[in-house]
XYZ file of C-alpha atoms in Angstrom:
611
model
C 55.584 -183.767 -150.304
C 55.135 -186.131 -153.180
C 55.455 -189.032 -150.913
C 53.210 -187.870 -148.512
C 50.477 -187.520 -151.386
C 50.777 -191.153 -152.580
C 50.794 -192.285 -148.784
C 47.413 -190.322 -148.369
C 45.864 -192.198 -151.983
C 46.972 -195.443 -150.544
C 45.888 -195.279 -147.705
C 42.194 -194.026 -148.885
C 42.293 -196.878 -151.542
C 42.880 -199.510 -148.720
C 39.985 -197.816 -147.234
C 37.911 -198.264 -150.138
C 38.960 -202.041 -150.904
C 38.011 -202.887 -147.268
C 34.376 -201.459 -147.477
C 34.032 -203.037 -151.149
C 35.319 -206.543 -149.988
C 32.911 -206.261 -146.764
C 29.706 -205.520 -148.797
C 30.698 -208.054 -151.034
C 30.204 -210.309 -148.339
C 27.562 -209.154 -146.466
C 25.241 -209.537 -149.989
C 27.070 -212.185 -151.492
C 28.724 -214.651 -149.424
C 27.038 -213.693 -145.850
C 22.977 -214.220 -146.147
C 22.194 -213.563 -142.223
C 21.311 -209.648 -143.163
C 18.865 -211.179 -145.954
C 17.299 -213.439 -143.588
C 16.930 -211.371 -140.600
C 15.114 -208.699 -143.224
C 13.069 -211.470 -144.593
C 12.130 -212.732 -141.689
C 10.505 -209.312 -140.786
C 7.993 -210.867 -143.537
C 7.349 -214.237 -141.796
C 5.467 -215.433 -138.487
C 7.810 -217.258 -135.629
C 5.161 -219.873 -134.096
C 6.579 -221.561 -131.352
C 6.769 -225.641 -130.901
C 5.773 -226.129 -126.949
C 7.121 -229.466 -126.174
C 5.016 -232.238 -124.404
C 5.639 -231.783 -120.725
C 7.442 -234.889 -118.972
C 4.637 -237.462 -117.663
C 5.110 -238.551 -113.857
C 4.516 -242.417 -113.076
C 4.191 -244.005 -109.296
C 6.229 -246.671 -108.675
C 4.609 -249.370 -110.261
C 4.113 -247.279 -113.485
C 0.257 -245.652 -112.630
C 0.280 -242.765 -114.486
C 0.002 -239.544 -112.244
C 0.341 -236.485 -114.278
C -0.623 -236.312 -117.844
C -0.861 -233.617 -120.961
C -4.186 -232.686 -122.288
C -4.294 -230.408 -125.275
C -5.208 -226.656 -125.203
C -5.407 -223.704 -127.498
C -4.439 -220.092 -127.268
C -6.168 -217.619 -129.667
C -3.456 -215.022 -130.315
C -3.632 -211.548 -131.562
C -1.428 -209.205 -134.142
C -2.865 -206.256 -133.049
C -1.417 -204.023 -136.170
C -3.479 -206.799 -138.061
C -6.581 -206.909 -136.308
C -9.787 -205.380 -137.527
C -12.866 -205.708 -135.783
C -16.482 -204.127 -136.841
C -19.085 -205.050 -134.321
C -17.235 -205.341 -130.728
C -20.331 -207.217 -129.328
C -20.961 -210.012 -132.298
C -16.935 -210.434 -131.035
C -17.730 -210.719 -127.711
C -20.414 -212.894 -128.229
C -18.957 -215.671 -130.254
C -15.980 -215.881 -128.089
C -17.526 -216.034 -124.698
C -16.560 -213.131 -123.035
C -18.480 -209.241 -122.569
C -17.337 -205.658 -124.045
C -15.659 -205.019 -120.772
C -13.837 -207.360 -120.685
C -12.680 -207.429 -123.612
C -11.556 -204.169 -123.485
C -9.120 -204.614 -120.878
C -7.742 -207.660 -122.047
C -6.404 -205.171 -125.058
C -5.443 -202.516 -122.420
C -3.281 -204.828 -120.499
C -1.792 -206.515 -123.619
C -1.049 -203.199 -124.595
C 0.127 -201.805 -122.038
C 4.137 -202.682 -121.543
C 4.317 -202.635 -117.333
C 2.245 -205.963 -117.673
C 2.867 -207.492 -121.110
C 7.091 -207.189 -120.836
C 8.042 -207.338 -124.629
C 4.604 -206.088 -126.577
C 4.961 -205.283 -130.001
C 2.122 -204.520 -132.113
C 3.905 -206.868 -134.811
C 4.042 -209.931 -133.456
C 1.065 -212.487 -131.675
C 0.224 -211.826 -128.425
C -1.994 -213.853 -125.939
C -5.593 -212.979 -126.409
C -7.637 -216.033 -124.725
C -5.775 -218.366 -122.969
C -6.035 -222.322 -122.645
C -9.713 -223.403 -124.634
C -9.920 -226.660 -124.362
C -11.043 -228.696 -127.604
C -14.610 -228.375 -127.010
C -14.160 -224.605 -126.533
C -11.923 -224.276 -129.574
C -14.328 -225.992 -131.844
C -17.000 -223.440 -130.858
C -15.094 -220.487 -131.977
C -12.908 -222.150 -134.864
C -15.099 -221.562 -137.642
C -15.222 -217.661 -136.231
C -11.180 -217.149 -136.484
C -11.498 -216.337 -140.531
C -13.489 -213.264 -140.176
C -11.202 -211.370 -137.589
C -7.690 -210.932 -139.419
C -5.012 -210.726 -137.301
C -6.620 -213.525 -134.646
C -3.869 -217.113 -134.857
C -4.399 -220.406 -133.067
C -1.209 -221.666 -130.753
C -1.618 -225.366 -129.448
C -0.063 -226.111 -125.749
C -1.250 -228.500 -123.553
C -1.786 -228.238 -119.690
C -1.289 -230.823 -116.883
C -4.511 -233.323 -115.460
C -4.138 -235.694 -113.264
C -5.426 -239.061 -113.335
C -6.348 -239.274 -109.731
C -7.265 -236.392 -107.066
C -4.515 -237.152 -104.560
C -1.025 -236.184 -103.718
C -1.620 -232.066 -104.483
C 1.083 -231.090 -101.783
C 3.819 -232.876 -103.356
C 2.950 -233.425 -107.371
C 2.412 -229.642 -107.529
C 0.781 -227.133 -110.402
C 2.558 -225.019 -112.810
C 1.217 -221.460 -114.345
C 1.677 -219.070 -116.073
C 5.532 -217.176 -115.194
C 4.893 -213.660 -113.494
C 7.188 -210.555 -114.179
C 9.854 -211.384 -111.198
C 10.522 -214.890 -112.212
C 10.804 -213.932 -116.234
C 13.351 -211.078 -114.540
C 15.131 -213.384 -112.864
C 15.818 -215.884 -114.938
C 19.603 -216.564 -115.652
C 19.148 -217.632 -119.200
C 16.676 -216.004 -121.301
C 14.570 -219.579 -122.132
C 11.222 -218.252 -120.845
C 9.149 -215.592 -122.545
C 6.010 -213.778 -121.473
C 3.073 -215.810 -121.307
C 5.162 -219.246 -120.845
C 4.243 -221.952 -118.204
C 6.469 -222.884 -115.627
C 6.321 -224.976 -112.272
C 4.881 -223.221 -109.728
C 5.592 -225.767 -106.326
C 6.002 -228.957 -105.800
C 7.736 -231.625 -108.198
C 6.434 -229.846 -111.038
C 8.827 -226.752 -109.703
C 12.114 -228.887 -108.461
C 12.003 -230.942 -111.201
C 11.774 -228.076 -114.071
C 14.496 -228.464 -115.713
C 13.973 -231.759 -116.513
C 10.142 -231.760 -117.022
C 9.769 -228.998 -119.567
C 12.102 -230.239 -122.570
C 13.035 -228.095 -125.344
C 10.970 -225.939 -127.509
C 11.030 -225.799 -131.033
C 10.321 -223.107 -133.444
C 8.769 -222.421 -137.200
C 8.787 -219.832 -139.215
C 5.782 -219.585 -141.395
C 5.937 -216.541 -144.493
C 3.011 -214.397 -144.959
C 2.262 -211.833 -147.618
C 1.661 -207.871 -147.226
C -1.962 -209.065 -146.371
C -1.157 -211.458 -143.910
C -1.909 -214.439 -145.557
C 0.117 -217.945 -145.328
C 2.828 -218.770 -148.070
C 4.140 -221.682 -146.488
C 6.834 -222.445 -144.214
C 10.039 -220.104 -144.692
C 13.036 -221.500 -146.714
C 11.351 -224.846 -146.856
C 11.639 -224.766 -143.400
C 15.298 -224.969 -143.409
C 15.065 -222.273 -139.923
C 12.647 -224.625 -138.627
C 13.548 -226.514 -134.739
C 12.120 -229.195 -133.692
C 10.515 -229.688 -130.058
C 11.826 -232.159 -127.928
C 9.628 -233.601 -124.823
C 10.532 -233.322 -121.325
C 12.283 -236.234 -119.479
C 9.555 -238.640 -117.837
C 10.076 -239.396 -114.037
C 8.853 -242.023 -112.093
C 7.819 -241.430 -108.605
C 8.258 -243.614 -105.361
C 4.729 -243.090 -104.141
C 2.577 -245.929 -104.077
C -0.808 -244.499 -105.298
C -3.018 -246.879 -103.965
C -1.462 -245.922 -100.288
C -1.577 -242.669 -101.097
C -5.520 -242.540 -101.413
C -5.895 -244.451 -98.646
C -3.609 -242.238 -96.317
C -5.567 -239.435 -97.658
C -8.897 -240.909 -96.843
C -7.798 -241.854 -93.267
C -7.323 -238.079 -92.810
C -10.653 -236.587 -94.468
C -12.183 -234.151 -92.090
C -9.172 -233.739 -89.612
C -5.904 -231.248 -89.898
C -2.609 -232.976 -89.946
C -0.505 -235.284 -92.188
C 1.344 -238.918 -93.136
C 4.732 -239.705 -94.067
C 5.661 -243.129 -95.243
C 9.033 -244.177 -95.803
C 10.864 -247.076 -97.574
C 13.378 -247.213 -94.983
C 16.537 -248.821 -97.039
C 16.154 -246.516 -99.786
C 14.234 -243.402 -98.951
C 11.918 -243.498 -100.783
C 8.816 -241.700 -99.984
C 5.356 -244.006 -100.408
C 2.912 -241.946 -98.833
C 3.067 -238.011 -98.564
C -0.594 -236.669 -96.791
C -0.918 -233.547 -96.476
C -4.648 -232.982 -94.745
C -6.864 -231.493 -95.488
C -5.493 -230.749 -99.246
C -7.672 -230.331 -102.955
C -7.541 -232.117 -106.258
C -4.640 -230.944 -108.136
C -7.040 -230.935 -111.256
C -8.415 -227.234 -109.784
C -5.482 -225.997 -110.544
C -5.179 -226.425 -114.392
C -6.917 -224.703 -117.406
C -8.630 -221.948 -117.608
C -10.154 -221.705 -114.493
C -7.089 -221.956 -112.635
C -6.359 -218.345 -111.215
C -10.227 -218.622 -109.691
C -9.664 -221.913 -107.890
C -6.463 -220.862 -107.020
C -8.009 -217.839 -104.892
C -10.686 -220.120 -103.447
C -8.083 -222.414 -102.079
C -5.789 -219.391 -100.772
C -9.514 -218.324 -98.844
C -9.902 -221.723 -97.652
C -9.222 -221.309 -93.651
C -7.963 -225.094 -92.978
C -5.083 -223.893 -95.419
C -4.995 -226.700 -98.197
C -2.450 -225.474 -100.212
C 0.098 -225.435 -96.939
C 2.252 -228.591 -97.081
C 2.506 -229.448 -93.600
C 4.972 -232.633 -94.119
C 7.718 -230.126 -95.079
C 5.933 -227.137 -93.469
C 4.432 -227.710 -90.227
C 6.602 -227.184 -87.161
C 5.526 -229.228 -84.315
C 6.675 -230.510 -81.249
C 7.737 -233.717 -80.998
C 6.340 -234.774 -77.753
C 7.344 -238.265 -76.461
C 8.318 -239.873 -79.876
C 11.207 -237.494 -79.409
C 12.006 -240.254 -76.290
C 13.711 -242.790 -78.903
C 16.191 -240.253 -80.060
C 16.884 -239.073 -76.471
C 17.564 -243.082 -75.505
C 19.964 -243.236 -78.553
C 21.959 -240.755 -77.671
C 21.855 -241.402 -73.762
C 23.149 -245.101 -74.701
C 26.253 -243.643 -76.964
C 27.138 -241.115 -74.238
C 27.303 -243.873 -71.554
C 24.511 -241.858 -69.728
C 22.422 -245.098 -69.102
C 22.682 -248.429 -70.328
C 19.469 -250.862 -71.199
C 19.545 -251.774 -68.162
C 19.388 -248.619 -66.239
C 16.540 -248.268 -64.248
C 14.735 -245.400 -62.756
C 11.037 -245.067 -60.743
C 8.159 -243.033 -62.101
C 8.138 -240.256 -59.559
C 5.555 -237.896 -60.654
C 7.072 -235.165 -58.823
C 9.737 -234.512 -61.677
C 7.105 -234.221 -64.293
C 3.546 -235.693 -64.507
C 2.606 -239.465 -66.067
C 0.103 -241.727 -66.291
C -0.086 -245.106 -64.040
C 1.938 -248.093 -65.183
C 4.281 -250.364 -63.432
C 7.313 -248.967 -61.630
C 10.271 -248.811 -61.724
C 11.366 -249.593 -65.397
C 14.604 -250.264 -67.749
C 14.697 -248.635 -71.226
C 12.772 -250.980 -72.851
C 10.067 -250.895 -70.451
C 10.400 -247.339 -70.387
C 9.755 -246.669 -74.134
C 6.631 -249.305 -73.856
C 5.051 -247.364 -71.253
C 6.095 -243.723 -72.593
C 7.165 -243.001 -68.649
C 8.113 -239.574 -68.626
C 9.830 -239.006 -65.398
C 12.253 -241.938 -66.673
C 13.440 -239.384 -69.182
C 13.367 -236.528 -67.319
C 16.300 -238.349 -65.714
C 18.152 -239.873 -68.836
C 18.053 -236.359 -70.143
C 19.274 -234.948 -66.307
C 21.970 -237.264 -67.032
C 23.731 -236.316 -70.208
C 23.175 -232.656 -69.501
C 24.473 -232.386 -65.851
C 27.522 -234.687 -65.938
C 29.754 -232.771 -63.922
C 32.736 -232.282 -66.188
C 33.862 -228.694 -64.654
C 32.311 -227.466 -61.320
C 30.629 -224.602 -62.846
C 27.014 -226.269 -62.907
C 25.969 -223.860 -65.704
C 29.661 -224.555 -67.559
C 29.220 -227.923 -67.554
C 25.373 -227.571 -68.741
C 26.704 -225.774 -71.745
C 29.080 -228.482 -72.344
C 26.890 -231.202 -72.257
C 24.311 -229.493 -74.264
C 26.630 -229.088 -77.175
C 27.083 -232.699 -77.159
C 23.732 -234.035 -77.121
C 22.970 -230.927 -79.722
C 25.534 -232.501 -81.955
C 24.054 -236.003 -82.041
C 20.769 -234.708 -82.343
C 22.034 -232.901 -85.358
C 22.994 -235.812 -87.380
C 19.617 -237.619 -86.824
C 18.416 -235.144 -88.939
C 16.942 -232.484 -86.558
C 17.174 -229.090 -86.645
C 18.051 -228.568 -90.390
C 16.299 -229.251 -93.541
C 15.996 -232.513 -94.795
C 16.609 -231.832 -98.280
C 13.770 -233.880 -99.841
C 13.504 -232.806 -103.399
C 10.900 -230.426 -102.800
C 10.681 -226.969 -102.139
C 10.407 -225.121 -98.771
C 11.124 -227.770 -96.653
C 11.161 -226.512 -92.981
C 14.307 -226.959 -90.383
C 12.911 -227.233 -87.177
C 14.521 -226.609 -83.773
C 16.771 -228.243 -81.801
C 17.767 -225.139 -79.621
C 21.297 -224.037 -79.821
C 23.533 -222.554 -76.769
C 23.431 -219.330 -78.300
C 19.634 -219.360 -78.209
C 19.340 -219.707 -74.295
C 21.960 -217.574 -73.850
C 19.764 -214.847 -75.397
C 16.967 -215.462 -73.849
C 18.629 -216.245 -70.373
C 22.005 -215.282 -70.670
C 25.242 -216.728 -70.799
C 25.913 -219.127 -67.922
C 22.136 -218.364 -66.426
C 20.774 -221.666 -67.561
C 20.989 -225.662 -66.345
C 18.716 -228.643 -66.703
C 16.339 -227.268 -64.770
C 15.703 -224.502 -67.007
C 15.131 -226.929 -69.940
C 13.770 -229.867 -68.779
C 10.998 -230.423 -70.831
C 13.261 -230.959 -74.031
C 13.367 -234.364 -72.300
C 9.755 -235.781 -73.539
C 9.857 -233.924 -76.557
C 8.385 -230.008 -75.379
C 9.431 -226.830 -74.713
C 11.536 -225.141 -77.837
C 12.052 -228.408 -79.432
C 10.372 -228.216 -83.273
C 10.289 -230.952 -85.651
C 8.873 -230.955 -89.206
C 6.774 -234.313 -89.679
C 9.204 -235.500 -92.466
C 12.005 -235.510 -90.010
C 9.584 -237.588 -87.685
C 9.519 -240.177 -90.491
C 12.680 -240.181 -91.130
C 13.883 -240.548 -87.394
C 11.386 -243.819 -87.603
C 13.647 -245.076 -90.971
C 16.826 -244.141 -88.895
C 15.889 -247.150 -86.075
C 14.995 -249.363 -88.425
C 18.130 -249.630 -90.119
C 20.164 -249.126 -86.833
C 21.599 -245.656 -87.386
C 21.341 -244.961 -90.707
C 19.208 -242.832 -93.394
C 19.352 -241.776 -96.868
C 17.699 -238.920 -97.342
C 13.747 -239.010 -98.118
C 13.147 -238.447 -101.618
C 10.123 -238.941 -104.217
C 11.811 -239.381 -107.824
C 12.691 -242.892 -108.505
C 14.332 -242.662 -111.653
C 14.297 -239.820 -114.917
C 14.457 -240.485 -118.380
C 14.988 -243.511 -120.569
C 18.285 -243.868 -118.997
C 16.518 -244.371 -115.044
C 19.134 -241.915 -113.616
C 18.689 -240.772 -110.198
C 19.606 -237.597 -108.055
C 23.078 -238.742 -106.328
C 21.910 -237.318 -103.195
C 19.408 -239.690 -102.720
C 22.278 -242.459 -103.004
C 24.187 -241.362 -100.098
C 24.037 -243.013 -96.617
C 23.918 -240.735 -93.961
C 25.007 -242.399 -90.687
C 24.290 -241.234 -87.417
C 26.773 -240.614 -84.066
C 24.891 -243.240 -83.046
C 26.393 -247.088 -82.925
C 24.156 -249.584 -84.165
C 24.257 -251.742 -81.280
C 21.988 -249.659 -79.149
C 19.067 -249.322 -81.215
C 18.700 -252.707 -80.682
C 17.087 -252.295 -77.284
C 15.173 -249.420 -78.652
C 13.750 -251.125 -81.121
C 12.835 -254.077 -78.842
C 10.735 -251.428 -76.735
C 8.921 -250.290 -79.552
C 7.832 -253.529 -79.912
C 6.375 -253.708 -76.826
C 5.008 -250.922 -77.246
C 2.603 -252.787 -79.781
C 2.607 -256.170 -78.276
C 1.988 -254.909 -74.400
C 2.025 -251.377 -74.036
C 0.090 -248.002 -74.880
C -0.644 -249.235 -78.464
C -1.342 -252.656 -77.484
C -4.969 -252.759 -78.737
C -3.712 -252.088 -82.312
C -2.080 -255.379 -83.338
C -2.049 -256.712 -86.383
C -1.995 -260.474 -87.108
C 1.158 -261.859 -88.592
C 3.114 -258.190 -88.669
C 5.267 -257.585 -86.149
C 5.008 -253.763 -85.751
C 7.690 -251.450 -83.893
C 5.670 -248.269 -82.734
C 6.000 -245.213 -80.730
C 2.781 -243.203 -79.289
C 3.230 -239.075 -78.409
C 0.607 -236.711 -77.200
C 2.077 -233.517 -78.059
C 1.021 -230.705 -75.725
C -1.206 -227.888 -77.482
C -1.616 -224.220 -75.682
C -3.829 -223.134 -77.873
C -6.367 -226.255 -77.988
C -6.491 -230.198 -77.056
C -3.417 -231.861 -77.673
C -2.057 -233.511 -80.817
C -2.109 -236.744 -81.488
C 1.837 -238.505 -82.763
C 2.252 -241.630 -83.995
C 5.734 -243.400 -85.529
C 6.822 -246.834 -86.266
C 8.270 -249.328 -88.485
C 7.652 -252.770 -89.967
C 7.874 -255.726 -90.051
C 10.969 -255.738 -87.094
C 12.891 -257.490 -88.744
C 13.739 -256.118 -92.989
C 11.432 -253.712 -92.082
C 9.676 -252.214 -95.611
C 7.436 -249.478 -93.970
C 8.533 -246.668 -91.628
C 5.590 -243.974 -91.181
C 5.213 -240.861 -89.021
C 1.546 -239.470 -88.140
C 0.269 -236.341 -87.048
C -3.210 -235.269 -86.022
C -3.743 -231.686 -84.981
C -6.258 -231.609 -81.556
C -6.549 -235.549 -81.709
C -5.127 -235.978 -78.238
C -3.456 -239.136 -77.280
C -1.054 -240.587 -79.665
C -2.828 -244.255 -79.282
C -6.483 -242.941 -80.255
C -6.303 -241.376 -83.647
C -2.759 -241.208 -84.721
C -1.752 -244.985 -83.841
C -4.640 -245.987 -85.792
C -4.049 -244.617 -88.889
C -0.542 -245.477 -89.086
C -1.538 -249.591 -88.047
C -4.096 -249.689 -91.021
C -1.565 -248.026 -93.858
C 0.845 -250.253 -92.375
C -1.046 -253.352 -93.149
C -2.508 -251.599 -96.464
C 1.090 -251.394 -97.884
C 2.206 -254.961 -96.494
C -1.017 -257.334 -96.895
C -2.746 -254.920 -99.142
C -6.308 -256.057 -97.332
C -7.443 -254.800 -93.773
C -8.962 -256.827 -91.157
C -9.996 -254.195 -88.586
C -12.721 -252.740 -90.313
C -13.798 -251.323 -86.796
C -11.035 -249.319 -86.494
C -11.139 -248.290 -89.645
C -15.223 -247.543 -89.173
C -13.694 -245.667 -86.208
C -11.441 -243.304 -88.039
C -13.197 -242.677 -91.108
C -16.110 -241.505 -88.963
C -13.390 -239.328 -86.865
C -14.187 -235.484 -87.718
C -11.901 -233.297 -85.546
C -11.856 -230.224 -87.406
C -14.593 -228.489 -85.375
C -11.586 -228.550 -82.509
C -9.215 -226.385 -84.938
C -9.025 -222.891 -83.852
C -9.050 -221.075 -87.174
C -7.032 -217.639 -86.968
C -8.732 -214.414 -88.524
């Protein structure tokens, strides 16, 4: 029993020496509790970084930083006497006003209120604003000044691919994986600004400043010992060339459809037009969310980036990647010749019969019809519709690894995949073994289900002109001091196709230019590989396609157009692609007709705009 008592005292003495050595260091040696209760006393201001800048390729500045203010509020601080004095030095009405503080207080929209620390009262004054109400800020305790800075752009051009950022709603601050961004925050909203976040934004800093029971500023806290500094986002410079990039967008003022220009050895995206489109400076400052709802109205859609966006049908540029393929599969050869019988499909007069390089410089449709007829009806098994299915897998399969029918994954977001029609899609709609050649004919000059997305266009015209292969389109150049690129936009990505046999392609696109349906559009000393489609258009006139490459040989320029209700290919498409061709590679033009022509051009009065 004895025992048992001095068991009991030791063990309650153990007890006691553990509590007295843990408050011993918790007040003596441990001064975390101290500071958190201190800091109950002190204001946390945040340090926004500078946001990365964005440079085109030859170092133009694109996207800048222009300094803003916030005016925050304490609301357990604030103390206000005459509501409309208020109102009237700070630029906004009693109403208003009033549900500013009903949605700041009010916790479904401000996630994280707390009447004890600063929340967003008026958002983004610029410095002329700021200095009207500066002198004001004094007589409304509880009212703090936060610098930021937004984004402006030094020229209006590029929109659809630079981007905007804003402010970050509730779903985005939900879903965040780390917690980095707080209510209130700005964040990249589309475009570059959005896929290049991460990068772009830097790091935030943070001060704590000590106040008194009134509220008034003692200095930083602990010398600022707590204090972090901000660090500035990583700069990136961008493959467009600016200059190009205006013009492109000028060639395309009052008509619906887009440019893509390609460096075709690196990928690297020169020209991105996305018509019609707005100045990106709408969307910054205060007056963003207004603009932004103006734009959304706008019923030619300027916000929609149709080079990543738009699905179209190919129409007879689609012809190039049909003779690659036809030439690997031993379908045809360049010498293959077929007449222009009109009673497969329609075409227009030109001299008959052809080979493949006369083919592509006339655009002869019935020519394909029967390369096409021949790599889909080969007669491998007897079962007509078997062997269709066969031979569509095939040509699906080279098609594939031109890059059709997936996304090209451009560093931008929601890029588009297109169509190239699997088995398994006709067999729905037809049902398996209930479908041949004849059923899907017109995938031969670029109709029926076939979709492409303009970039891919572009990028099937880089793909020729180096012989097979492509790296994938891109816009960054380089990031940060250290000029690092993505390693995706390194990689060579080589077709089923052998090299040798773009070489007669490539030599019909030539004629297409020197004697064929884009013959009138020369240009002196550049020796220009083109390729005209008229895309057929059920719901208006027909679209106008345009691709090509140049100079034939270490070609520099590979560019895809598309004009919505333009009709043919060689009238409004050709044109513009001709004149940024010789833009980018003599920097002068010396068909000021055809530019006259263009310029002068307005199609959108043929767009059918849906309710």
């Amino acid at each position: 029993m004895q025992e048992r008592r001095f068991i009991v005292q030791a063990i309650m003495i153990a007890i006691g020496l553990i509590y007295v050595i843990r408050l011993f260091f918790l007040q003596v040696l441990d001064s975390s509790y101290k500071i958190e209760a201190e800091i109950n006393a002190i204001e946390k201001v945040v340090d926004y970084p500078y946001r990365g800048l964005i440079y085109d390729r030859h170092g133009d500045l694109l996207v800048f930083n222009t300094p803003v203010f916030d005016i925050t509020i304490v609301t357990k601080e604030f103390k206000l006497a005459d509501t409309a004095l208020f109102c009237t030095r700070f630029g906004t009405t009693p109403a208003d006003f009033k549900k500013l503080m009903s949605d700041i207080k009010n916790p479904a929209k401000n996630i994280g209120y707390s009447r004890n620390k600063p929340q967003t009262l008026f958002k983004q004054l610029s410095l002329e604003d700021f200095a009207h109400v500066q002198d004001y800020m004094q007589d409304y305790p509880g009212l703090y000044t936060q610098a930021r800075t937004v984004r402006s752009y030094t020229y209006a051009s590029a929109a659809n691919a630079l981007g905007y950022i804003g402010e970050i709603g509730p779903k985005a601050l939900k879903a965040q994986e780390s917690s980095y961004y707080k209510q209130g925050d700005y964040i990249g909203q589309s475009g570059l600004e959005l896929y290049y976040e991460k990068e772009l934004r830097g790091r935030r800093g943070v001060k704590y400043i000590m106040k008194d029971v009134h509220g008034v500023l003692k200095g930083k806290y602990r010398g600022g010992a707590y204090d972090t500094i901000s660090a500035p986002g990583e700069n990136l410079i961008s493959t467009f060339d600016i200059q190009l990039q205006q013009y492109g967008e000028k060639l395309l003022q009052n008509k619906i459809g887009c440019v893509v220009a390609i460096e075709p050895q690196t990928g690297e995206i020169l020209a991105f037009v996305s018509s019609p489109s707005y100045d990106p400076n709408l969307l910054t400052g205060r007056k963003y969310s207004a603009n932004y709802h103006e734009l959304e109205k706008d019923p030619y859609k300027p916000l929609f980036n149709r080079p990543l966006m738009a699905m179209y049908p190919p129409g007879s540029i689609f012809k190039l990647a049909q003779a690659a393929v036809a030439l690997q599969e031993g379908a045809i050869t360049d010498k293959t010749r077929f007449p222009c019988d009109k009673s497969l499909v329609n075409c227009h007069q030109h001299p008959s019969p052809q080979d493949l390089r006369g083919a592509i410089q006339w655009s002869c449709n019935p020519y394909f019809y029967m390369v096409f007829k021949k790599m889909i009806s080969r007669d491998l098994v007897q079962n007509k519709f078997k062997d269709t299915e066969i031979n569509y897998d095939e040509w699906r399969r080279n098609m594939l690894t031109m890059g059709f029918g997936q996304k090209m994954l451009v560093d931008l977001p929601s890029s588009k995949s297109g169509n190239i029609p699997s088995n398994a899609y006709y067999d729905k709609i037809y049902g398996d073994l209930h479908w041949k050649f004849s059923t899907i004919y017109s995938l031969s000059i670029g109709q029926g289900e076939i979709n492409v997305v303009p970039i891919q266009m572009a990028n099937l015209a880089a793909l020729i002109a180096n012989r097979g292969w492509y790296i994938t389109p891109h816009f960054i150049k380089s990031i940060g001091k250290d000029g690092h690129v993505l390693e995706e936009y390194k990689k060579k990505h080589v077709s089923s196709v052998e090299p040798k046999y773009f070489d007669p392609i490539i030599d019909g696109m030539a004629q297409v230019v020197l004697g064929g349906t884009a013959y009138w559009l020369q240009v002196k000393d550049i020796e220009i590989c083109g390729k005209t489609g008229t895309a057929e258009n059920p719901h208006g006139d027909d679209h106008s396609v345009y691709i090509a490459f140049a100079p034939k040989q270490s070609p520099k320029i590979a560019i895809a157009v598309y004009v919505e209700n333009a009709g043919f290919g060689a009238m409004t498409a050709a044109p513009i692609a001709h004149l940024m061709i010789e833009k980018y590679l003599k920097d002068t033009i010396t068909k000021a007709p055809l530019e006259k022509m263009i310029l002068e051009k307005n199609l959108l009065h043929k767009v059918k705009i849906k309710p």
